[in-house]
């Protein structure tokens, strides 16, 4: 259990909510992301509980209809033309809002990891990188040679894996003649030019050791 603003949030509570909201294949994916995010966090010395919570909640809004996604984000900020054309990409941002509003999640890293898991974000922190990678590479995504190569790379070089996941997304969209949100390209360029290094991860480890691990 994790303490949330004086209450106890249980994993079973989130699972029960998800079971009412998403179909079984989506729930299998969510559990795969939760598990892989935890594994990657442990490998890189990050907070495993935070990674697992972000993985479990990353698709809270995946099954929301386009109109609901557009309406919810429009309450927070102005939408761009690509978001209006492809509202499904907003499910990450709406999922972060739901985690805060429905489950009282207050941890900024968890909320950011949920919000960044689809398009990425230039300069996103290691926890967001872990969830971004886990979302694309968890075992239920399939077993192509490219996926297997990236799964191995994920435990060697997190930045190169972020770039590889962006490349996969870009190729998928280009092959289908779909619009591309600039954040995906900006994320790719950022981690090519400014890869995470040992210092970045050591700083996160030090900060994580200074607070109660996994707290919201």
GROMACS .gro file of C-alpha atoms in nm:
model
  216
    1UNK     CA    1   0.000   0.000   0.000
    2UNK     CA    2   0.104   0.359  -0.061
    3UNK     CA    3   0.000   0.659   0.145
    4UNK     CA    4  -0.192   0.920  -0.053
    5UNK     CA    5  -0.293   1.238   0.128
    6UNK     CA    6  -0.382   1.060   0.449
    7UNK     CA    7  -0.551   0.765   0.275
    8UNK     CA    8  -0.420   0.427   0.170
    9UNK     CA    9  -0.423   0.358  -0.202
   10UNK     CA   10  -0.410  -0.012  -0.277
   11UNK     CA   11  -0.299  -0.165  -0.605
   12UNK     CA   12  -0.622  -0.369  -0.606
   13UNK     CA   13  -0.824  -0.047  -0.605
   14UNK     CA   14  -0.654   0.073  -0.924
   15UNK     CA   15  -0.684  -0.271  -1.083
   16UNK     CA   16  -1.056  -0.287  -1.008
   17UNK     CA   17  -1.104   0.054  -1.168
   18UNK     CA   18  -0.905  -0.052  -1.476
   19UNK     CA   19  -1.102  -0.374  -1.512
   20UNK     CA   20  -1.417  -0.164  -1.548
   21UNK     CA   21  -1.257   0.075  -1.797
   22UNK     CA   22  -1.035  -0.123  -2.036
   23UNK     CA   23  -1.068  -0.456  -2.223
   24UNK     CA   24  -0.860  -0.759  -2.112
   25UNK     CA   25  -0.588  -0.721  -2.380
   26UNK     CA   26  -0.527  -0.362  -2.269
   27UNK     CA   27  -0.509  -0.471  -1.906
   28UNK     CA   28  -0.248  -0.735  -1.997
   29UNK     CA   29  -0.046  -0.461  -2.164
   30UNK     CA   30  -0.078  -0.238  -1.858
   31UNK     CA   31   0.045  -0.514  -1.628
   32UNK     CA   32   0.333  -0.577  -1.868
   33UNK     CA   33   0.432  -0.211  -1.852
   34UNK     CA   34   0.407  -0.214  -1.473
   35UNK     CA   35   0.639  -0.516  -1.451
   36UNK     CA   36   0.896  -0.393  -1.705
   37UNK     CA   37   0.903  -0.043  -1.557
   38UNK     CA   38   0.977  -0.193  -1.217
   39UNK     CA   39   1.255  -0.411  -1.363
   40UNK     CA   40   1.416  -0.117  -1.545
   41UNK     CA   41   1.392   0.104  -1.238
   42UNK     CA   42   1.565  -0.161  -1.028
   43UNK     CA   43   1.836  -0.200  -1.291
   44UNK     CA   44   1.908   0.174  -1.302
   45UNK     CA   45   1.875   0.236  -0.929
   46UNK     CA   46   1.551   0.432  -0.956
   47UNK     CA   47   1.247   0.412  -0.730
   48UNK     CA   48   1.080   0.081  -0.816
   49UNK     CA   49   0.751   0.170  -0.649
   50UNK     CA   50   0.717   0.494  -0.841
   51UNK     CA   51   0.795   0.316  -1.167
   52UNK     CA   52   0.539   0.045  -1.093
   53UNK     CA   53   0.266   0.297  -1.001
   54UNK     CA   54   0.332   0.499  -1.316
   55UNK     CA   55   0.324   0.181  -1.525
   56UNK     CA   56  -0.001   0.068  -1.365
   57UNK     CA   57  -0.170   0.404  -1.421
   58UNK     CA   58  -0.022   0.502  -1.757
   59UNK     CA   59  -0.329   0.402  -1.960
   60UNK     CA   60  -0.606   0.513  -1.726
   61UNK     CA   61  -0.766   0.714  -2.008
   62UNK     CA   62  -0.682   0.484  -2.300
   63UNK     CA   63  -1.045   0.385  -2.362
   64UNK     CA   64  -1.189   0.733  -2.331
   65UNK     CA   65  -1.369   0.855  -2.647
   66UNK     CA   66  -1.202   1.131  -2.852
   67UNK     CA   67  -1.455   1.395  -2.752
   68UNK     CA   68  -1.392   1.333  -2.384
   69UNK     CA   69  -1.014   1.355  -2.428
   70UNK     CA   70  -1.040   1.679  -2.624
   71UNK     CA   71  -1.281   1.834  -2.378
   72UNK     CA   72  -1.071   1.743  -2.073
   73UNK     CA   73  -0.743   1.878  -2.209
   74UNK     CA   74  -0.914   2.190  -2.345
   75UNK     CA   75  -0.999   2.273  -1.984
   76UNK     CA   76  -0.626   2.288  -1.906
   77UNK     CA   77  -0.469   2.447  -2.212
   78UNK     CA   78  -0.504   2.525  -2.582
   79UNK     CA   79  -0.497   2.226  -2.816
   80UNK     CA   80  -0.278   2.214  -3.126
   81UNK     CA   81  -0.400   2.102  -3.467
   82UNK     CA   82  -0.236   1.760  -3.448
   83UNK     CA   83  -0.402   1.687  -3.116
   84UNK     CA   84  -0.735   1.789  -3.263
   85UNK     CA   85  -0.676   1.558  -3.560
   86UNK     CA   86  -0.549   1.266  -3.346
   87UNK     CA   87  -0.714   1.297  -3.004
   88UNK     CA   88  -0.596   0.953  -2.893
   89UNK     CA   89  -0.250   1.093  -2.821
   90UNK     CA   90  -0.409   1.296  -2.542
   91UNK     CA   91  -0.486   0.986  -2.335
   92UNK     CA   92  -0.145   1.015  -2.166
   93UNK     CA   93  -0.209   1.369  -2.045
   94UNK     CA   94  -0.564   1.286  -1.940
   95UNK     CA   95  -0.436   0.976  -1.761
   96UNK     CA   96  -0.203   1.193  -1.555
   97UNK     CA   97  -0.493   1.422  -1.465
   98UNK     CA   98  -0.701   1.119  -1.366
   99UNK     CA   99  -0.424   0.980  -1.148
  100UNK     CA  100  -0.422   1.309  -0.959
  101UNK     CA  101  -0.798   1.357  -0.942
  102UNK     CA  102  -0.928   1.000  -0.915
  103UNK     CA  103  -0.649   0.849  -0.703
  104UNK     CA  104  -0.499   1.160  -0.538
  105UNK     CA  105  -0.151   1.099  -0.678
  106UNK     CA  106   0.064   1.400  -0.596
  107UNK     CA  107   0.414   1.280  -0.684
  108UNK     CA  108   0.540   1.496  -0.972
  109UNK     CA  109   0.763   1.224  -1.118
  110UNK     CA  110   0.481   0.971  -1.136
  111UNK     CA  111   0.244   1.222  -1.292
  112UNK     CA  112   0.508   1.328  -1.546
  113UNK     CA  113   0.587   0.967  -1.637
  114UNK     CA  114   0.220   0.901  -1.709
  115UNK     CA  115   0.184   1.220  -1.913
  116UNK     CA  116   0.502   1.155  -2.116
  117UNK     CA  117   0.459   0.789  -2.200
  118UNK     CA  118   0.313   0.834  -2.550
  119UNK     CA  119   0.498   1.124  -2.714
  120UNK     CA  120   0.794   1.148  -2.480
  121UNK     CA  121   0.932   1.488  -2.390
  122UNK     CA  122   1.270   1.652  -2.447
  123UNK     CA  123   1.463   1.646  -2.120
  124UNK     CA  124   1.225   1.408  -1.946
  125UNK     CA  125   1.369   1.254  -1.630
  126UNK     CA  126   1.490   0.892  -1.599
  127UNK     CA  127   1.161   0.768  -1.450
  128UNK     CA  128   0.969   0.904  -1.749
  129UNK     CA  129   1.225   0.742  -1.979
  130UNK     CA  130   1.171   0.407  -1.806
  131UNK     CA  131   0.791   0.419  -1.849
  132UNK     CA  132   0.820   0.549  -2.207
  133UNK     CA  133   1.044   0.254  -2.294
  134UNK     CA  134   0.839  -0.002  -2.101
  135UNK     CA  135   0.520   0.107  -2.276
  136UNK     CA  136   0.672   0.031  -2.617
  137UNK     CA  137   0.870  -0.281  -2.529
  138UNK     CA  138   0.678  -0.483  -2.270
  139UNK     CA  139   0.647  -0.850  -2.379
  140UNK     CA  140   0.286  -0.829  -2.499
  141UNK     CA  141   0.396  -0.593  -2.777
  142UNK     CA  142   0.529  -0.887  -2.979
  143UNK     CA  143   0.865  -1.040  -3.062
  144UNK     CA  144   1.006  -0.885  -3.379
  145UNK     CA  145   1.387  -0.868  -3.414
  146UNK     CA  146   1.375  -0.490  -3.365
  147UNK     CA  147   1.172  -0.520  -3.044
  148UNK     CA  148   1.404  -0.788  -2.909
  149UNK     CA  149   1.708  -0.574  -2.989
  150UNK     CA  150   1.558  -0.276  -2.809
  151UNK     CA  151   1.459  -0.489  -2.509
  152UNK     CA  152   1.821  -0.592  -2.468
  153UNK     CA  153   1.940  -0.235  -2.518
  154UNK     CA  154   1.694  -0.110  -2.254
  155UNK     CA  155   1.912  -0.265  -1.983
  156UNK     CA  156   2.233  -0.125  -2.130
  157UNK     CA  157   2.166   0.233  -2.247
  158UNK     CA  158   1.840   0.403  -2.156
  159UNK     CA  159   1.892   0.706  -2.380
  160UNK     CA  160   1.967   0.499  -2.691
  161UNK     CA  161   1.656   0.297  -2.618
  162UNK     CA  162   1.443   0.612  -2.596
  163UNK     CA  163   1.579   0.713  -2.937
  164UNK     CA  164   1.507   0.363  -3.073
  165UNK     CA  165   1.149   0.375  -2.944
  166UNK     CA  166   1.100   0.715  -3.110
  167UNK     CA  167   1.235   0.566  -3.435
  168UNK     CA  168   0.984   0.281  -3.412
  169UNK     CA  169   0.700   0.526  -3.360
  170UNK     CA  170   0.813   0.750  -3.645
  171UNK     CA  171   0.845   0.454  -3.884
  172UNK     CA  172   0.500   0.327  -3.785
  173UNK     CA  173   0.341   0.665  -3.854
  174UNK     CA  174   0.533   0.728  -4.177
  175UNK     CA  175   0.442   0.384  -4.314
  176UNK     CA  176   0.074   0.469  -4.257
  177UNK     CA  177   0.097   0.825  -4.387
  178UNK     CA  178  -0.017   0.960  -4.050
  179UNK     CA  179   0.064   1.295  -3.894
  180UNK     CA  180   0.354   1.309  -3.648
  181UNK     CA  181   0.345   1.521  -3.336
  182UNK     CA  182   0.667   1.728  -3.314
  183UNK     CA  183   0.725   1.618  -2.953
  184UNK     CA  184   0.822   1.270  -3.073
  185UNK     CA  185   1.087   1.413  -3.305
  186UNK     CA  186   1.201   1.663  -3.042
  187UNK     CA  187   1.236   1.382  -2.788
  188UNK     CA  188   1.444   1.179  -3.032
  189UNK     CA  189   1.673   1.472  -3.109
  190UNK     CA  190   1.714   1.565  -2.743
  191UNK     CA  191   1.831   1.220  -2.633
  192UNK     CA  192   2.063   1.192  -2.933
  193UNK     CA  193   2.224   1.523  -2.842
  194UNK     CA  194   2.193   1.504  -2.462
  195UNK     CA  195   2.195   1.141  -2.348
  196UNK     CA  196   2.149   1.060  -1.982
  197UNK     CA  197   2.479   0.985  -1.816
  198UNK     CA  198   2.584   0.825  -1.490
  199UNK     CA  199   2.563   1.161  -1.313
  200UNK     CA  200   2.195   1.199  -1.409
  201UNK     CA  201   2.111   0.860  -1.263
  202UNK     CA  202   2.326   0.910  -0.953
  203UNK     CA  203   2.148   1.240  -0.881
  204UNK     CA  204   1.812   1.064  -0.898
  205UNK     CA  205   1.937   0.786  -0.671
  206UNK     CA  206   2.062   1.041  -0.416
  207UNK     CA  207   1.732   1.232  -0.421
  208UNK     CA  208   1.537   0.909  -0.389
  209UNK     CA  209   1.738   0.808  -0.081
  210UNK     CA  210   1.657   1.139   0.090
  211UNK     CA  211   1.279   1.076   0.106
  212UNK     CA  212   1.051   0.787   0.187
  213UNK     CA  213   1.060   0.564  -0.119
  214UNK     CA  214   0.738   0.536  -0.316
  215UNK     CA  215   0.547   0.808  -0.136
  216UNK     CA  216   0.287   1.001  -0.328
   0.00000   0.00000   0.00000
